[in-house]
Amino acid sequence: MALTSIGEETYSARHPLLQKNKFGGGCRSSSEEEATSKALFRVVGMTCSACAGPVEEAIKRLRGIHEAVIDVLNNQAQVLFNPNFVNLEKICETIQDAGFEASLIENEANETSTKVCRIRINGMTCSSCSSTIERVLRVTNGVQRAHVSLALEEAEVHYDRRLVGHDKLLDEIESVGFVALLISTGEDLSKIDLKIVGECVDESIKTLLEALPGVQSVEFHHGTDKIISVLYKHDVTGPRSFIRVFGGTKLKATIFSAGEEGRESQRQVEIKKYYNSFLWSLVCTVPVFLTAMVFMYIPWINHLLMFKVINMLNAGEIIRCVLATPVQFFIGWRFYYGSYKALRRGSANMDVLVALGTNAAYFYSLYSVTRAATSPGFKGEDFFETSSMLITFILLGKYLEVMAKGKTSDAISKLMKLTPDTAILLTLDNEGKVTGEEEIDGRLIQKNDVIKILPGDKVASDGYVIWGRSHVDESMMTGEAKLVAKRKGDTVIGGTLNANGVLHVKVTKVGSESALAQIIRLVESAQLAKAPAQNLADTISKFFVPLVISFSLLTWLVWFFAGKLHWYSESWIPASMDRFELALQFGISVMVVACPCALGLATPTAVMVGTGVGASQGVLIKGGQALEKAHMVNCIVFDKTGTLTMGKPVVVKTKMLKNMTLGEFYELVAATEVNSEHPLAKAIVNHAKEFRDDQENPAWPQARDFLSITGNGVKATVKGREIMVGNKDLMSQHGVNIPEDAEEMLAEAEERAQTGILVSVNRELTGVLAVSDPLKPSARAAISVLKSMNIASIMVTGDNWGTANAIAREVGIDSVMAEAKPKQKAEKVKELQAAGHVVAMVGDGINDAPALVAADVGIAIGAGTDIAIEAADIVLMKSNLEDVITAIDLSRKTFSRIRLNYVWALGYNLIGIPIAAGVLFPWTHLRLPPWFAGAAMAASSVSVVCSSLLLKNYKRPKMLDNLEICEVLVERNLSNN
């Protein structure tokens, strides 16, 4: 039974402002109507209706504006306008002139203008960097949303391609001092990066590539590696064609991935760079440390070191100065450069703290040795060991941090390794016979290629079987550990495992179009999206470094003047220092002990690991916001069909009320229902095939004037007769009389948790069908577990009350809403939210999409429709109800880890800064030397990342293992019966 496509209804549910009645029934001429476009803007900064008034008035003053409605609650403005007189950019500027930030969300005239691109960003060190890039991108005209991940070192940008291009986005990022590399354009084009090996790479190569059909643009990236980026239409050309271009030259081209492979390559370069820097720094620092802290206790060595070379300048100071200088200015150059970039863009980061702290120690030491060399009586102390040891420990910390951060994105690496490295490409003649085969790099597969899949090999790309029979293990996608039979015409998915036969597969989807690539993109987007909890770190990072610098100067001044005014005893001062040097050490320690990096990494690293673990468990969580909301859920609304039930209904009984053969009856019914995507419709069509000789692929009569009535059924004209298939409401609306025996069968079906379906021919009730959709084996146990977690369960379904109540009793749900249309499902969710519940909606159908969007957390069954999966926040790939529990439990564990990370990061700074400032010194004489403070700062970031990595050990609740065993046993019993 069809429930219709709810295109407009779903759209309105997503964006309440787009509902037609918001603008009333204003009349316009047809010519004016033709020149009307509708656009939705995001307006940031409105707090009350007093803010909305000026915005609305400013927009309406523009020529060509038909109407403007401001929604303060959702920070949105919808505008009806004539594009002949005013454009989107002008409207956006007008809102900004009124004092608010504005960006385009959707434009009815061209919804496809919104694109999403991913950009890799090198050079970020803390959350201050990522916040700066986000701020720059968001104020760029045409950018709707921008998410920058410090941990993933990537940005995801939603932009209007009519207002801005990805080249402009890269320029904006590089303008604030970072290196940006495009990973994907988000447009209807594929992008590939080729690494060129050879001496002479000139414009002739670019010309040759651009001459290929389907190539849109070619761009050179000159650097350590010679990279050429090619944008092309995958339907026309592909990577093999590009490689062939180099066959006639002295150059060699290989595929270079700017995605995970590129990120891993960059990470390895970064790891090696930090390792080498640390090693050289250590070589110079160890002698500095020994001459300053150890050799003084060895008399004969100390005597040599104290030998006066010029005036009071001794040999030890010269050694320390010579060795500390390259550490400060060559090895430590990255901190100067990072500080310059940060200060140039009006912010401050960790590099600023390190540069200030080490410079204070180094230049004071330089002053000290200069005075000693020019004065016969000056006695000073140098801090060369402080500056060099600071840099050494911080480099060690960064090296360990980069190593640990690389492990947080293992989920994507594992997903990418599912596809084979090589594939067997077949050459066919005009008759389709195989004339040759060749083993190629799996990344060189193009659309419409025919590839050979041997037993035990992985399927190299999405496509369909054109020859052969086999069984394929699709557990990678479905989570079900059983083999699926494949023969000619069946689809196969890239990354799945061919078990026993040989298959010839025609490739239909490559690159970003493939199912696996879409899952990878979903996980990547999830890891890029910020959790609301990250806002705390972003807010703190804006003020953190300036406050630390201020507190550091205050610490130095307090201790300096306390010494000058003799507020403390001279016995407090170490023998090797004076009052100024003691105060300076306290000030430097405060500056370098503070760590903004730990705060910036607390949330994104935990979210990355959490979403990665979820993906490995078959639970795809679309970002930090979904993860954060899920841990607060206290009420779950379940759809029935395909969610609580198996979603594979079967016709169990047919009652004829008119004199008609079953074959003729089901021919008329199937011809009508074959146009619907509803599970019940598919069950009826499958049952109808039993009465046909051509069961495999029957040709049903043509249905004319097909109409799907949401929540009621379908109507069409077949063989000149009006056929209606649906519920009692549908029949009542069209004046069809329902006899008593039909009523009895409907009641009997409801008592047995079956769905009764009425069929009328020419408005006379002709037959009644009973369709049964068995419960999922784990449904009752899953509801029971949710109750033990203090989560209420509610069932909302479009089915009749009798069937709904019977199913609810069977699974243990007390609250039921039946015969609900899509809009009513969404209203029920909003009603629960208004009552104070944090609501999750679990569904699988098109009719569930409005409720999935309205819910705080939308959870889609993986076997459901594309629209439901698109609307949801969480997708259960295995379609198992126990994964709802896994998703909620994982979100709770992840946010428990985030809280722990914040406690560690904030607690570290709250405890470390006062100790470094000398708060305990008057009572304990305990000082935190600057070099030790630097080591502690480096250790804090590593500790936070390692804390997040502990999520990799996540185990789903043990009770779910028992559920899974029960489910397998029930399935076996069903199959045996």
mmCIF file of N, CA and C in Angstrom, residues 597-656:
data_model
loop_
_atom_site.group_PDB
_atom_site.id
_atom_site.type_symbol
_atom_site.label_atom_id
_atom_site.label_comp_id
_atom_site.label_asym_id
_atom_site.label_seq_id
_atom_site.Cartn_x
_atom_site.Cartn_y
_atom_site.Cartn_z
ATOM 1 N N CYS A 597 46.324 24.009 23.564
ATOM 2 C CA CYS A 597 46.161 22.869 22.650
ATOM 3 C C CYS A 597 45.296 21.776 23.268
ATOM 4 N N ALA A 598 45.514 21.499 24.552
ATOM 5 C CA ALA A 598 44.760 20.427 25.203
ATOM 6 C C ALA A 598 43.267 20.719 25.163
ATOM 7 N N LEU A 599 42.904 21.985 25.382
ATOM 8 C CA LEU A 599 41.491 22.371 25.316
ATOM 9 C C LEU A 599 40.934 22.170 23.912
ATOM 10 N N GLY A 600 41.719 22.588 22.929
ATOM 11 C CA GLY A 600 41.261 22.485 21.541
ATOM 12 C C GLY A 600 41.099 21.064 21.071
ATOM 13 N N LEU A 601 41.858 20.132 21.637
ATOM 14 C CA LEU A 601 41.810 18.732 21.204
ATOM 15 C C LEU A 601 40.838 17.892 22.017
ATOM 16 N N ALA A 602 40.326 18.423 23.122
ATOM 17 C CA ALA A 602 39.496 17.631 24.040
ATOM 18 C C ALA A 602 38.264 17.055 23.354
ATOM 19 N N THR A 603 37.538 17.881 22.598
ATOM 20 C CA THR A 603 36.301 17.422 21.950
ATOM 21 C C THR A 603 36.531 16.736 20.608
ATOM 22 N N PRO A 604 37.262 17.363 19.651
ATOM 23 C CA PRO A 604 37.334 16.750 18.313
ATOM 24 C C PRO A 604 37.993 15.379 18.284
ATOM 25 N N THR A 605 38.994 15.157 19.121
ATOM 26 C CA THR A 605 39.635 13.834 19.098
ATOM 27 C C THR A 605 38.680 12.763 19.618
ATOM 28 N N ALA A 606 37.906 13.094 20.663
ATOM 29 C CA ALA A 606 36.938 12.123 21.193
ATOM 30 C C ALA A 606 35.829 11.856 20.179
ATOM 31 N N VAL A 607 35.366 12.911 19.501
ATOM 32 C CA VAL A 607 34.324 12.745 18.481
ATOM 33 C C VAL A 607 34.845 11.897 17.319
ATOM 34 N N MET A 608 36.091 12.154 16.905
ATOM 35 C CA MET A 608 36.675 11.378 15.806
ATOM 36 C C MET A 608 36.745 9.900 16.156
ATOM 37 N N VAL A 609 37.238 9.597 17.346
ATOM 38 C CA VAL A 609 37.355 8.195 17.739
ATOM 39 C C VAL A 609 35.974 7.586 17.924
ATOM 40 N N GLY A 610 35.052 8.338 18.545
ATOM 41 C CA GLY A 610 33.695 7.834 18.785
ATOM 42 C C GLY A 610 32.960 7.513 17.498
ATOM 43 N N THR A 611 33.006 8.421 16.526
ATOM 44 C CA THR A 611 32.322 8.167 15.250
ATOM 45 C C THR A 611 33.005 7.036 14.486
ATOM 46 N N GLY A 612 34.330 6.954 14.612
ATOM 47 C CA GLY A 612 35.056 5.854 13.966
ATOM 48 C C GLY A 612 34.686 4.507 14.560
ATOM 49 N N VAL A 613 34.598 4.434 15.886
ATOM 50 C CA VAL A 613 34.190 3.198 16.553
ATOM 51 C C VAL A 613 32.759 2.845 16.160
ATOM 52 N N GLY A 614 31.901 3.869 16.092
ATOM 53 C CA GLY A 614 30.517 3.635 15.677
ATOM 54 C C GLY A 614 30.449 3.032 14.287
ATOM 55 N N ALA A 615 31.248 3.577 13.362
ATOM 56 C CA ALA A 615 31.259 3.064 11.989
ATOM 57 C C ALA A 615 31.687 1.599 11.964
ATOM 58 N N SER A 616 32.666 1.250 12.789
ATOM 59 C CA SER A 616 33.130 -0.143 12.823
ATOM 60 C C SER A 616 32.075 -1.068 13.415
ATOM 61 N N GLN A 617 31.147 -0.514 14.206
ATOM 62 C CA GLN A 617 30.065 -1.307 14.798
ATOM 63 C C GLN A 617 28.804 -1.281 13.935
ATOM 64 N N GLY A 618 28.877 -0.592 12.770
ATOM 65 C CA GLY A 618 27.708 -0.505 11.897
ATOM 66 C C GLY A 618 26.764 0.617 12.255
ATOM 67 N N VAL A 619 27.228 1.555 13.090
ATOM 68 C CA VAL A 619 26.406 2.706 13.483
ATOM 69 C C VAL A 619 27.082 3.964 12.944
ATOM 70 N N LEU A 620 26.494 4.567 11.907
ATOM 71 C CA LEU A 620 27.076 5.765 11.296
ATOM 72 C C LEU A 620 26.460 6.994 11.949
ATOM 73 N N ILE A 621 27.274 7.716 12.700
ATOM 74 C CA ILE A 621 26.817 8.903 13.430
ATOM 75 C C ILE A 621 27.282 10.131 12.670
ATOM 76 N N LYS A 622 26.334 10.977 12.262
ATOM 77 C CA LYS A 622 26.654 12.108 11.395
ATOM 78 C C LYS A 622 27.100 13.324 12.204
ATOM 79 N N GLY A 623 28.213 13.181 12.903
ATOM 80 C CA GLY A 623 28.816 14.360 13.506
ATOM 81 C C GLY A 623 28.641 14.495 15.002
ATOM 82 N N GLY A 624 29.383 15.468 15.535
ATOM 83 C CA GLY A 624 29.424 15.691 16.972
ATOM 84 C C GLY A 624 28.108 16.122 17.566
ATOM 85 N N GLN A 625 27.317 16.889 16.797
ATOM 86 C CA GLN A 625 26.036 17.364 17.325
ATOM 87 C C GLN A 625 25.097 16.182 17.557
ATOM 88 N N ALA A 626 25.045 15.251 16.607
ATOM 89 C CA ALA A 626 24.211 14.056 16.772
ATOM 90 C C ALA A 626 24.696 13.234 17.955
ATOM 91 N N LEU A 627 26.016 13.122 18.087
ATOM 92 C CA LEU A 627 26.613 12.361 19.181
ATOM 93 C C LEU A 627 26.254 12.985 20.523
ATOM 94 N N GLU A 628 26.307 14.317 20.578
ATOM 95 C CA GLU A 628 26.016 15.010 21.838
ATOM 96 C C GLU A 628 24.538 14.897 22.209
ATOM 97 N N LYS A 629 23.655 15.055 21.208
ATOM 98 C CA LYS A 629 22.223 14.968 21.482
ATOM 99 C C LYS A 629 21.829 13.559 21.907
ATOM 100 N N ALA A 630 22.444 12.550 21.270
ATOM 101 C CA ALA A 630 22.048 11.166 21.529
ATOM 102 C C ALA A 630 22.274 10.769 22.982
ATOM 103 N N HIS A 631 23.287 11.333 23.613
ATOM 104 C CA HIS A 631 23.560 10.914 24.991
ATOM 105 C C HIS A 631 22.538 11.484 25.975
ATOM 106 N N MET A 632 21.704 12.436 25.509
ATOM 107 C CA MET A 632 20.682 13.018 26.380
ATOM 108 C C MET A 632 19.288 12.452 26.110
ATOM 109 N N VAL A 633 19.157 11.558 25.139
ATOM 110 C CA VAL A 633 17.838 11.032 24.751
ATOM 111 C C VAL A 633 17.174 10.311 25.920
ATOM 112 N N ASN A 634 15.911 10.657 26.174
ATOM 113 C CA ASN A 634 15.148 9.952 27.214
ATOM 114 C C ASN A 634 13.805 9.441 26.700
ATOM 115 N N CYS A 635 13.570 9.605 25.386
ATOM 116 C CA CYS A 635 12.331 9.123 24.796
ATOM 117 C C CYS A 635 12.591 8.751 23.336
ATOM 118 N N ILE A 636 12.178 7.548 22.944
ATOM 119 C CA ILE A 636 12.384 7.099 21.566
ATOM 120 C C ILE A 636 11.042 6.783 20.925
ATOM 121 N N VAL A 637 10.821 7.370 19.742
ATOM 122 C CA VAL A 637 9.613 7.112 18.970
ATOM 123 C C VAL A 637 9.971 6.124 17.862
ATOM 124 N N PHE A 638 9.272 4.993 17.818
ATOM 125 C CA PHE A 638 9.536 3.964 16.823
ATOM 126 C C PHE A 638 8.442 3.950 15.759
ATOM 127 N N ASP A 639 8.859 3.861 14.509
ATOM 128 C CA ASP A 639 7.934 3.492 13.449
ATOM 129 C C ASP A 639 7.716 1.979 13.576
ATOM 130 N N LYS A 640 6.678 1.471 12.934
ATOM 131 C CA LYS A 640 6.414 0.025 13.027
ATOM 132 C C LYS A 640 7.043 -0.749 11.870
ATOM 133 N N THR A 641 6.516 -0.504 10.668
ATOM 134 C CA THR A 641 6.917 -1.312 9.518
ATOM 135 C C THR A 641 8.384 -1.094 9.163
ATOM 136 N N GLY A 642 9.146 -2.177 9.162
ATOM 137 C CA GLY A 642 10.556 -2.098 8.796
ATOM 138 C C GLY A 642 11.447 -1.645 9.926
ATOM 139 N N THR A 643 10.837 -1.257 11.049
ATOM 140 C CA THR A 643 11.623 -0.801 12.200
ATOM 141 C C THR A 643 11.470 -1.802 13.341
ATOM 142 N N LEU A 644 10.249 -1.914 13.886
ATOM 143 C CA LEU A 644 9.987 -2.944 14.885
ATOM 144 C C LEU A 644 9.741 -4.295 14.217
ATOM 145 N N THR A 645 9.222 -4.233 12.988
ATOM 146 C CA THR A 645 8.968 -5.467 12.255
ATOM 147 C C THR A 645 10.091 -5.711 11.240
ATOM 148 N N MET A 646 10.061 -6.856 10.592
ATOM 149 C CA MET A 646 11.119 -7.233 9.666
ATOM 150 C C MET A 646 11.146 -6.352 8.430
ATOM 151 N N GLY A 647 10.022 -5.710 8.114
ATOM 152 C CA GLY A 647 9.971 -4.867 6.920
ATOM 153 C C GLY A 647 9.855 -5.677 5.644
ATOM 154 N N LYS A 648 9.569 -6.973 5.786
ATOM 155 C CA LYS A 648 9.374 -7.845 4.613
ATOM 156 C C LYS A 648 8.029 -8.551 4.759
ATOM 157 N N PRO A 649 6.948 -7.799 4.640
ATOM 158 C CA PRO A 649 5.615 -8.375 4.839
ATOM 159 C C PRO A 649 5.257 -9.377 3.743
ATOM 160 N N VAL A 650 4.352 -10.276 4.087
ATOM 161 C CA VAL A 650 3.864 -11.265 3.125
ATOM 162 C C VAL A 650 2.344 -11.345 3.231
ATOM 163 N N VAL A 651 1.706 -11.632 2.111
ATOM 164 C CA VAL A 651 0.242 -11.796 2.098
ATOM 165 C C VAL A 651 -0.071 -13.175 2.672
ATOM 166 N N VAL A 652 -0.869 -13.220 3.755
ATOM 167 C CA VAL A 652 -1.156 -14.501 4.406
ATOM 168 C C VAL A 652 -2.586 -14.973 4.163
ATOM 169 N N LYS A 653 -3.461 -14.064 3.675
ATOM 170 C CA LYS A 653 -4.848 -14.479 3.447
ATOM 171 C C LYS A 653 -5.501 -13.572 2.422
ATOM 172 N N THR A 654 -6.335 -14.153 1.561
ATOM 173 C CA THR A 654 -7.090 -13.382 0.569
ATOM 174 C C THR A 654 -8.547 -13.813 0.621
ATOM 175 N N LYS A 655 -9.442 -12.853 0.723
ATOM 176 C CA LYS A 655 -10.897 -13.167 0.725
ATOM 177 C C LYS A 655 -11.540 -12.426 -0.442
ATOM 178 N N MET A 656 -12.121 -13.185 -1.376
ATOM 179 C CA MET A 656 -12.791 -12.587 -2.532
ATOM 180 C C MET A 656 -14.247 -12.325 -2.203
#
